[in-house]
Amino acid sequence: MNLSYKIFIALILSVVAGLVAGPESLPFIKWWIAPIGTMFISLIKMMIVPVVFTSLVVGMTSLGDMKKLGRIGLKTLGLYLCTTAVAIVIGFGVAGVSHPGVGMAMAGSASMEVKAAPSIMQVFVAMIPSNPIQSMAKADILPVIIFALFVGVGIIQVGGEKGKRLSDFFDSCAEVCYKIIALVMQTAPIGVFALLLPVVAQNGPKVLLPLISVIASVAVGCALHAIIVYSGLASALGKMSPVKFFHGMSEAMLIAFTTCSSSATLPINMKNTEEKLGVSRDICSFVLPLGATINMDGTALYMGVCSLFIANVFGIDLTMQQMGMIVLTGTLASIGTAGVPGAGLIMLAMVLQSVGLPIEGLALVAGIDRVLDMFRTCLNITGDAAVAVVVNETEKVHETEESLA
Ligand code: ASP
């Protein structure tokens, strides 16, 4: 049986088992089953820094020259930023129709400690690694990416025999990483079951019902964004049928849904995008690690829905100007969001602050954030692959034109 079916069956089984078991069985589940999920996550995490670093360096060196690198870099960033901004607008649109939170009494009991969100300047400063080894040890991915970009540029500029020796070395390292990831993925059905079971048993339907409108808005928004934007991108610019695209993505989407982490899904996303969507390895190695870190359409869409939700709960009418501000800060905040579970909730604080919405609203979202995270992470990684498909196709066209000229 194909691996994605196995993962899907594990997902369904975990939901059924979680609902049947309920919160009473939590001590047993936490003691015996949750650790298996933790082991699965650790196995994936073990590969994040090695795969991001080696594949980005290889991705850059295999592009060969600075001109091509610049062209692909610009295309990738442009697509990432545009799709993210569109995602927030779709979030607004869906929330504008579904009115989540309207008439909801402010739950006085809801409280949470709000961590201060970093300012935009702090996000930029934190991107530069003062000590790359330390960033790797802390799995701080954005600085690792910046370092990998510099190493890649350095190798290209050294060129010749010396440059080639090093790029061959990184190429072999990346190859080993991919092999290990394929092995780890064989355990995914068990890992997924063990990860989801405690979440379903703990939350059950009771926690979800009062906030069902927010969950539905995020889920519908994500589905719309995937159907409109990614199908559109894949078919119009990537010359790929949406059916092939989503079928090829199913395994990675399921892993994103259960792990709630773009970084953890990256290794699987790279494997699927190359093998199932036919994107060349050099493009995958460049576009996907970057996307897993800076391209978060799902997180941006969630910020749009949640800011409207919080405004509704507190009876605040957002002006067009405030909405524009949310699109801007939401796009930037999603770039600064780490690809780990729950990171979007902290960055949501930055967006709320930027338009003067009450930060206390975060407490309402916090209770269901894990569920929202599943949908947004799923969209986050799908967006990276859609851009990879487009960049791959446009590069093919460019190369054909160049060879004709
Ligand atoms: N969990 C998301 C991700 O890894 C980030 C977020 O919390 O929005 O893509």
Tab-separated table of C-alpha atoms and ligand atoms in Angstrom:
chain	number	residue	atom	x	y	z
A	1	MET	CA	0.000	0.000	0.000
A	2	ASN	CA	1.173	3.482	-0.876
A	3	LEU	CA	2.647	5.421	2.062
A	4	SER	CA	0.176	8.332	1.884
A	5	TYR	CA	-2.766	5.919	2.200
A	6	LYS	CA	-1.132	4.367	5.219
A	7	ILE	CA	-0.638	7.812	6.782
A	8	PHE	CA	-4.226	8.748	5.996
A	9	ILE	CA	-5.557	5.561	7.592
A	10	ALA	CA	-3.402	6.249	10.664
A	11	LEU	CA	-4.912	9.751	10.830
A	12	ILE	CA	-8.490	8.464	10.711
A	13	LEU	CA	-7.714	5.739	13.259
A	14	SER	CA	-6.185	8.274	15.643
A	15	VAL	CA	-9.271	10.520	15.453
A	16	VAL	CA	-11.648	7.609	16.100
A	17	ALA	CA	-9.478	6.197	18.892
A	18	GLY	CA	-9.039	9.664	20.437
A	19	LEU	CA	-12.773	10.347	20.497
A	20	VAL	CA	-13.534	6.916	21.941
A	21	ALA	CA	-10.761	7.143	24.536
A	22	GLY	CA	-11.606	10.699	25.652
A	23	PRO	CA	-9.819	12.758	28.312
A	24	GLU	CA	-10.102	9.973	30.932
A	25	SER	CA	-7.520	7.923	29.052
A	26	LEU	CA	-5.087	10.819	28.782
A	27	PRO	CA	-2.687	9.623	31.494
A	28	PHE	CA	-2.315	6.277	29.707
A	29	ILE	CA	-2.004	7.913	26.272
A	30	LYS	CA	0.514	10.487	27.489
A	31	TRP	CA	2.606	7.838	29.179
A	32	TRP	CA	2.591	5.121	26.525
A	33	ILE	CA	1.667	6.609	23.169
A	34	ALA	CA	2.694	10.275	23.070
A	35	PRO	CA	6.422	9.437	23.499
A	36	ILE	CA	6.311	7.456	20.245
A	37	GLY	CA	5.088	10.634	18.521
A	38	THR	CA	7.913	12.573	20.160
A	39	MET	CA	10.412	10.036	18.851
A	40	PHE	CA	9.013	10.403	15.333
A	41	ILE	CA	9.256	14.199	15.541
A	42	SER	CA	12.819	13.942	16.836
A	43	LEU	CA	13.767	11.654	13.951
A	44	ILE	CA	12.512	14.262	11.509
A	45	LYS	CA	14.021	17.164	13.422
A	46	MET	CA	17.352	15.374	13.437
A	47	MET	CA	17.469	15.947	9.690
A	48	ILE	CA	16.302	19.570	9.483
A	49	VAL	CA	19.586	21.447	9.892
A	50	PRO	CA	21.641	18.984	7.807
A	51	VAL	CA	19.106	18.956	4.980
A	52	VAL	CA	18.485	22.714	4.933
A	53	PHE	CA	22.164	23.554	4.945
A	54	THR	CA	23.459	20.976	2.497
A	55	SER	CA	20.566	21.204	0.077
A	56	LEU	CA	20.632	24.993	-0.054
A	57	VAL	CA	24.357	25.021	-0.746
A	58	VAL	CA	23.913	22.318	-3.390
A	59	GLY	CA	20.865	24.105	-4.799
A	60	MET	CA	22.894	27.252	-5.290
A	61	THR	CA	26.070	25.701	-6.599
A	62	SER	CA	24.147	23.540	-9.044
A	63	LEU	CA	22.484	26.656	-10.450
A	64	GLY	CA	26.016	27.423	-11.461
A	65	ASP	CA	26.199	31.136	-12.071
A	66	MET	CA	25.203	34.235	-10.185
A	67	LYS	CA	22.944	35.442	-12.995
A	68	LYS	CA	20.752	32.352	-12.871
A	69	LEU	CA	20.785	32.408	-9.090
A	70	GLY	CA	19.647	36.038	-9.057
A	71	ARG	CA	16.886	35.353	-11.569
A	72	ILE	CA	15.524	32.342	-9.688
A	73	GLY	CA	15.918	34.121	-6.356
A	74	LEU	CA	13.897	37.128	-7.505
A	75	LYS	CA	11.182	34.978	-9.064
A	76	THR	CA	10.898	32.879	-5.918
A	77	LEU	CA	10.741	35.839	-3.549
A	78	GLY	CA	8.251	37.688	-5.752
A	79	LEU	CA	5.919	34.693	-5.881
A	80	TYR	CA	6.262	34.077	-2.159
A	81	LEU	CA	5.356	37.648	-1.244
A	82	CYS	CA	2.422	37.918	-3.666
A	83	THR	CA	0.833	34.605	-2.647
A	84	THR	CA	1.190	35.537	1.021
A	85	ALA	CA	-0.520	38.902	0.589
A	86	VAL	CA	-3.329	37.242	-1.406
A	87	ALA	CA	-3.738	34.691	1.411
A	88	ILE	CA	-4.469	37.434	3.959
A	89	VAL	CA	-7.007	39.008	1.618
A	90	ILE	CA	-8.711	35.608	1.191
A	91	GLY	CA	-8.697	35.289	5.002
A	92	PHE	CA	-10.461	38.648	5.232
A	93	GLY	CA	-12.920	37.643	2.531
A	94	VAL	CA	-13.920	34.385	4.219
A	95	ALA	CA	-14.134	35.975	7.674
A	96	GLY	CA	-16.098	38.859	6.163
A	97	VAL	CA	-18.728	36.369	5.014
A	98	SER	CA	-18.726	33.982	7.998
A	99	HIS	CA	-18.442	36.711	10.695
A	100	PRO	CA	-16.609	34.559	13.247
A	101	GLY	CA	-17.027	35.813	16.803
A	102	VAL	CA	-19.982	38.126	16.129
A	103	GLY	CA	-22.247	38.067	19.170
A	104	MET	CA	-19.805	35.967	21.117
A	105	ALA	CA	-19.537	37.099	24.712
A	106	MET	CA	-15.983	37.939	25.575
A	107	ALA	CA	-14.942	34.844	27.542
A	108	GLY	CA	-13.808	36.517	30.734
A	109	SER	CA	-12.121	33.392	31.981
A	110	ALA	CA	-9.837	33.136	28.983
A	111	SER	CA	-6.405	34.204	29.916
A	112	MET	CA	-2.927	33.513	28.735
A	113	GLU	CA	0.437	34.986	29.203
A	114	VAL	CA	1.194	36.978	26.099
A	115	LYS	CA	4.792	36.764	25.041
A	116	ALA	CA	6.064	39.928	23.438
A	117	ALA	CA	6.230	39.582	19.663
A	118	PRO	CA	9.485	40.771	18.096
A	119	SER	CA	9.464	43.999	16.129
A	120	ILE	CA	10.045	43.858	12.371
A	121	MET	CA	13.568	45.265	12.788
A	122	GLN	CA	14.345	42.592	15.399
A	123	VAL	CA	13.289	39.927	12.898
A	124	PHE	CA	15.742	41.314	10.333
A	125	VAL	CA	18.589	41.626	12.834
A	126	ALA	CA	18.043	38.057	14.073
A	127	MET	CA	18.406	36.807	10.494
A	128	ILE	CA	22.146	37.494	10.444
A	129	PRO	CA	24.098	34.779	12.236
A	130	SER	CA	26.902	36.113	14.404
A	131	ASN	CA	27.848	32.504	15.060
A	132	PRO	CA	26.539	30.072	12.426
A	133	ILE	CA	27.470	26.989	14.460
A	134	GLN	CA	25.411	28.277	17.359
A	135	SER	CA	22.476	28.941	15.025
A	136	MET	CA	22.759	25.369	13.745
A	137	ALA	CA	22.933	23.984	17.269
A	138	LYS	CA	19.813	25.931	18.187
A	139	ALA	CA	18.147	24.951	14.890
A	140	ASP	CA	17.577	28.627	14.202
A	141	ILE	CA	16.725	28.160	10.562
A	142	LEU	CA	16.671	31.686	9.157
A	143	PRO	CA	20.307	32.462	10.115
A	144	VAL	CA	21.310	28.986	8.895
A	145	ILE	CA	19.751	29.820	5.531
A	146	ILE	CA	21.620	33.115	5.340
A	147	PHE	CA	24.876	31.322	6.130
A	148	ALA	CA	24.151	28.638	3.519
A	149	LEU	CA	23.460	31.377	0.941
A	150	PHE	CA	26.856	32.930	1.662
A	151	VAL	CA	28.633	29.571	1.474
A	152	GLY	CA	26.876	28.861	-1.842
A	153	VAL	CA	27.887	32.232	-3.286
A	154	GLY	CA	31.452	31.701	-1.990
A	155	ILE	CA	31.741	28.321	-3.712
A	156	ILE	CA	30.381	29.700	-6.999
A	157	GLN	CA	32.842	32.563	-6.891
A	158	VAL	CA	35.825	30.340	-6.076
A	159	GLY	CA	34.795	28.086	-8.989
A	160	GLY	CA	37.247	25.781	-10.770
A	161	GLU	CA	38.592	22.577	-9.268
A	162	LYS	CA	38.515	23.870	-5.688
A	163	GLY	CA	34.902	24.993	-5.877
A	164	LYS	CA	33.877	21.757	-7.554
A	165	ARG	CA	35.459	19.594	-4.872
A	166	LEU	CA	33.422	21.342	-2.224
A	167	SER	CA	30.161	21.306	-4.151
A	168	ASP	CA	30.611	17.566	-4.818
A	169	PHE	CA	31.142	17.069	-1.112
A	170	PHE	CA	27.918	18.894	-0.204
A	171	ASP	CA	26.117	17.045	-2.973
A	172	SER	CA	27.075	13.697	-1.403
A	173	CYS	CA	26.057	14.951	2.056
A	174	ALA	CA	22.650	16.050	0.724
A	175	GLU	CA	22.213	12.663	-0.958
A	176	VAL	CA	22.845	10.893	2.345
A	177	CYS	CA	20.293	13.188	4.051
A	178	TYR	CA	17.640	12.288	1.463
A	179	LYS	CA	18.279	8.576	2.003
A	180	ILE	CA	17.923	8.906	5.783
A	181	ILE	CA	14.691	10.867	5.317
A	182	ALA	CA	13.253	8.118	3.121
A	183	LEU	CA	14.003	5.646	5.907
A	184	VAL	CA	12.426	7.856	8.576
A	185	MET	CA	9.305	8.286	6.464
A	186	GLN	CA	8.623	4.562	6.640
A	187	THR	CA	7.700	5.078	10.295
A	188	ALA	CA	5.336	7.979	9.521
A	189	PRO	CA	2.012	6.123	9.925
A	190	ILE	CA	2.947	5.076	13.466
A	191	GLY	CA	4.323	8.545	14.239
A	192	VAL	CA	1.214	10.289	12.942
A	193	PHE	CA	-1.090	8.053	14.990
A	194	ALA	CA	0.910	8.665	18.152
A	195	LEU	CA	1.013	12.420	17.569
A	196	LEU	CA	-2.674	12.935	16.881
A	197	LEU	CA	-4.199	10.586	19.425
A	198	PRO	CA	-3.346	12.741	22.493
A	199	VAL	CA	-4.528	15.917	20.722
A	200	VAL	CA	-7.927	14.428	19.857
A	201	ALA	CA	-8.336	12.720	23.246
A	202	GLN	CA	-7.520	15.935	25.087
A	203	ASN	CA	-9.516	18.403	23.018
A	204	GLY	CA	-12.428	16.268	21.879
A	205	PRO	CA	-15.405	18.015	20.272
A	206	LYS	CA	-16.260	20.072	23.398
A	207	VAL	CA	-13.347	22.497	23.163
A	208	LEU	CA	-13.869	23.007	19.480
A	209	LEU	CA	-17.584	23.745	19.297
A	210	PRO	CA	-17.727	27.336	20.617
A	211	LEU	CA	-15.048	28.423	18.185
A	212	ILE	CA	-16.182	26.315	15.290
A	213	SER	CA	-16.744	29.415	13.123
A	214	VAL	CA	-13.070	30.399	13.398
A	215	ILE	CA	-11.920	26.861	12.642
A	216	ALA	CA	-14.302	26.623	9.692
A	217	SER	CA	-13.189	30.029	8.343
A	218	VAL	CA	-9.506	29.075	8.485
A	219	ALA	CA	-10.208	25.645	6.955
A	220	VAL	CA	-12.396	27.047	4.160
A	221	GLY	CA	-9.934	29.904	3.541
A	222	CYS	CA	-7.044	27.440	3.244
A	223	ALA	CA	-9.043	25.234	0.878
A	224	LEU	CA	-10.004	28.241	-1.276
A	225	HIS	CA	-6.443	29.532	-1.395
A	226	ALA	CA	-5.192	26.086	-2.396
A	227	ILE	CA	-7.870	25.637	-5.043
A	228	ILE	CA	-7.755	29.126	-6.525
A	229	VAL	CA	-4.154	30.235	-6.123
A	230	TYR	CA	-2.168	26.983	-6.217
A	231	SER	CA	-4.274	25.234	-8.846
A	232	GLY	CA	-4.064	28.450	-10.863
A	233	LEU	CA	-0.305	28.740	-10.432
A	234	ALA	CA	0.308	25.058	-11.144
A	235	SER	CA	-1.831	24.951	-14.270
A	236	ALA	CA	-1.321	28.440	-15.740
A	237	LEU	CA	2.364	28.966	-15.006
A	238	GLY	CA	3.563	25.500	-14.020
A	239	LYS	CA	1.825	23.605	-16.857
A	240	MET	CA	0.726	20.913	-14.419
A	241	SER	CA	-2.781	19.652	-13.800
A	242	PRO	CA	-4.052	20.530	-10.309
A	243	VAL	CA	-5.025	16.882	-9.820
A	244	LYS	CA	-1.444	15.774	-10.390
A	245	PHE	CA	-0.212	18.580	-8.143
A	246	PHE	CA	-2.417	17.789	-5.151
A	247	HIS	CA	-2.049	14.050	-5.601
A	248	GLY	CA	1.717	14.418	-5.574
A	249	MET	CA	1.515	16.615	-2.493
A	250	SER	CA	-0.791	14.398	-0.437
A	251	GLU	CA	1.906	12.704	1.623
A	252	ALA	CA	3.651	15.940	2.575
A	253	MET	CA	0.318	17.641	3.289
A	254	LEU	CA	-0.670	14.886	5.701
A	255	ILE	CA	2.655	15.124	7.491
A	256	ALA	CA	2.305	18.917	7.741
A	257	PHE	CA	-1.230	18.497	9.055
A	258	THR	CA	-0.104	16.214	11.844
A	259	THR	CA	3.284	17.692	12.769
A	260	CYS	CA	2.162	21.356	12.479
A	261	SER	CA	5.675	22.196	11.389
A	262	SER	CA	6.884	23.351	7.982
A	263	SER	CA	10.471	22.682	9.005
A	264	ALA	CA	9.706	19.130	10.015
A	265	THR	CA	7.815	18.569	6.772
A	266	LEU	CA	10.592	20.035	4.623
A	267	PRO	CA	12.517	16.796	4.057
A	268	ILE	CA	9.354	15.008	2.920
A	269	ASN	CA	8.246	17.972	0.847
A	270	MET	CA	11.591	17.991	-0.971
A	271	LYS	CA	11.347	14.290	-1.705
A	272	ASN	CA	7.770	14.518	-2.998
A	273	THR	CA	8.265	17.674	-5.038
A	274	GLU	CA	11.188	16.135	-6.835
A	275	GLU	CA	9.886	12.602	-7.270
A	276	LYS	CA	6.160	13.147	-7.715
A	277	LEU	CA	5.951	16.621	-9.241
A	278	GLY	CA	9.087	16.274	-11.336
A	279	VAL	CA	10.726	19.505	-10.162
A	280	SER	CA	14.479	19.407	-10.747
A	281	ARG	CA	16.598	18.811	-7.701
A	282	ASP	CA	18.536	22.082	-7.922
A	283	ILE	CA	15.293	24.098	-7.927
A	284	CYS	CA	13.819	22.030	-5.056
A	285	SER	CA	16.973	22.451	-3.023
A	286	PHE	CA	16.847	26.201	-3.376
A	287	VAL	CA	13.146	27.062	-3.375
A	288	LEU	CA	11.797	24.686	-0.704
A	289	PRO	CA	14.148	25.274	2.260
A	290	LEU	CA	13.691	29.007	1.702
A	291	GLY	CA	9.925	28.600	1.484
A	292	ALA	CA	9.691	26.429	4.601
A	293	THR	CA	11.164	29.350	6.484
A	294	ILE	CA	9.789	32.500	4.910
A	295	ASN	CA	6.722	31.529	2.887
A	296	MET	CA	3.755	30.979	5.182
A	297	ASP	CA	0.520	31.565	3.282
A	298	GLY	CA	-1.505	29.548	5.788
A	299	THR	CA	-0.145	31.567	8.686
A	300	ALA	CA	-0.902	34.814	6.846
A	301	LEU	CA	-4.450	33.701	6.064
A	302	TYR	CA	-4.925	32.749	9.703
A	303	MET	CA	-3.764	36.213	10.737
A	304	GLY	CA	-6.414	37.756	8.483
A	305	VAL	CA	-9.198	35.550	9.882
A	306	CYS	CA	-8.101	35.905	13.511
A	307	SER	CA	-7.743	39.671	13.450
A	308	LEU	CA	-11.280	40.001	12.060
A	309	PHE	CA	-12.480	37.460	14.630
A	310	ILE	CA	-10.896	39.357	17.516
A	311	ALA	CA	-12.242	42.649	16.177
A	312	ASN	CA	-15.739	41.090	16.038
A	313	VAL	CA	-15.543	39.695	19.567
A	314	PHE	CA	-14.535	43.078	20.949
A	315	GLY	CA	-17.054	44.874	18.773
A	316	ILE	CA	-14.434	46.845	16.846
A	317	ASP	CA	-15.015	47.858	13.216
A	318	LEU	CA	-11.819	47.685	11.214
A	319	THR	CA	-11.246	50.492	8.730
A	320	MET	CA	-9.848	49.872	5.233
A	321	GLN	CA	-6.622	51.475	6.366
A	322	GLN	CA	-6.329	49.073	9.294
A	323	MET	CA	-6.969	46.153	6.968
A	324	GLY	CA	-4.213	47.388	4.656
A	325	MET	CA	-1.916	47.542	7.665
A	326	ILE	CA	-2.836	43.975	8.594
A	327	VAL	CA	-1.970	42.789	5.059
A	328	LEU	CA	1.416	44.505	5.328
A	329	THR	CA	2.362	43.456	8.845
A	330	GLY	CA	0.791	40.006	8.359
A	331	THR	CA	2.997	39.399	5.315
A	332	LEU	CA	6.102	40.492	7.225
A	333	ALA	CA	5.075	38.604	10.367
A	334	SER	CA	4.558	35.416	8.388
A	335	ILE	CA	8.092	35.760	6.989
A	336	GLY	CA	9.412	35.970	10.539
A	337	THR	CA	7.310	33.029	11.752
A	338	ALA	CA	9.408	29.975	12.478
A	339	GLY	CA	8.221	26.761	10.850
A	340	VAL	CA	7.425	25.143	14.185
A	341	PRO	CA	4.130	24.414	15.952
A	342	GLY	CA	2.430	27.417	17.468
A	343	ALA	CA	4.851	30.036	16.131
A	344	GLY	CA	2.073	31.838	14.254
A	345	LEU	CA	0.171	32.575	17.453
A	346	ILE	CA	3.051	34.618	18.832
A	347	MET	CA	3.458	36.513	15.587
A	348	LEU	CA	-0.270	37.221	15.552
A	349	ALA	CA	0.408	39.474	18.533
A	350	MET	CA	2.598	41.638	16.303
A	351	VAL	CA	-0.221	42.041	13.790
A	352	LEU	CA	-2.803	42.850	16.468
A	353	GLN	CA	-0.490	45.421	17.992
A	354	SER	CA	0.132	47.102	14.665
A	355	VAL	CA	-3.544	48.059	14.347
A	356	GLY	CA	-4.306	48.475	18.036
A	357	LEU	CA	-6.490	45.360	18.430
A	358	PRO	CA	-6.623	43.950	21.981
A	359	ILE	CA	-3.841	41.433	22.548
A	360	GLU	CA	-6.082	39.671	25.090
A	361	GLY	CA	-7.921	38.282	22.062
A	362	LEU	CA	-5.014	35.879	21.626
A	363	ALA	CA	-6.263	33.931	24.625
A	364	LEU	CA	-9.427	33.060	22.717
A	365	VAL	CA	-7.481	31.749	19.765
A	366	ALA	CA	-4.904	29.937	21.925
A	367	GLY	CA	-7.328	27.202	22.969
A	368	ILE	CA	-7.902	26.062	19.411
A	369	ASP	CA	-4.572	27.093	17.963
A	370	ARG	CA	-3.335	23.554	17.515
A	371	VAL	CA	-6.272	22.774	15.234
A	372	LEU	CA	-5.805	25.991	13.251
A	373	ASP	CA	-2.093	25.210	13.037
A	374	MET	CA	-2.861	21.935	11.258
A	375	PHE	CA	-4.650	23.709	8.435
A	376	ARG	CA	-2.247	26.607	8.119
A	377	THR	CA	0.888	24.454	8.128
A	378	CYS	CA	-0.648	22.254	5.461
A	379	LEU	CA	-1.186	25.336	3.285
A	380	ASN	CA	2.264	26.719	4.118
A	381	ILE	CA	4.136	23.788	2.657
A	382	THR	CA	1.790	23.368	-0.319
A	383	GLY	CA	2.521	26.977	-1.297
A	384	ASP	CA	6.253	26.288	-1.342
A	385	ALA	CA	5.775	23.354	-3.700
A	386	ALA	CA	3.451	25.361	-5.987
A	387	VAL	CA	6.126	28.038	-6.349
A	388	ALA	CA	8.763	25.345	-6.987
A	389	VAL	CA	6.602	23.948	-9.817
A	390	VAL	CA	6.252	27.408	-11.385
A	391	VAL	CA	9.948	28.278	-11.077
A	392	ASN	CA	10.863	24.877	-12.540
A	393	GLU	CA	8.613	25.359	-15.568
A	394	THR	CA	9.628	28.965	-16.267
A	395	GLU	CA	13.295	27.966	-16.037
A	396	LYS	CA	12.716	25.197	-18.588
A	397	VAL	CA	11.164	27.741	-20.944
A	398	HIS	CA	14.053	30.142	-20.314
A	399	GLU	CA	16.624	27.455	-21.042
A	400	THR	CA	14.897	26.421	-24.274
A	401	GLU	CA	14.795	30.044	-25.415
A	402	GLU	CA	18.451	30.479	-24.555
A	403	SER	CA	19.483	27.367	-26.442
A	404	LEU	CA	17.503	28.545	-29.495
A	405	ALA	CA	19.053	32.002	-29.423
B	1	ASP	N1	3.225	25.832	12.455
B	1	ASP	C1	3.410	26.671	11.313
B	1	ASP	C2	4.437	26.085	10.382
B	1	ASP	O1	5.331	25.414	10.800
B	1	ASP	C3	3.816	28.063	11.670
B	1	ASP	C4	2.684	28.712	12.403
B	1	ASP	O2	2.542	28.483	13.607
B	1	ASP	O3	1.916	29.435	11.768
B	1	ASP	O4	4.336	26.265	9.207
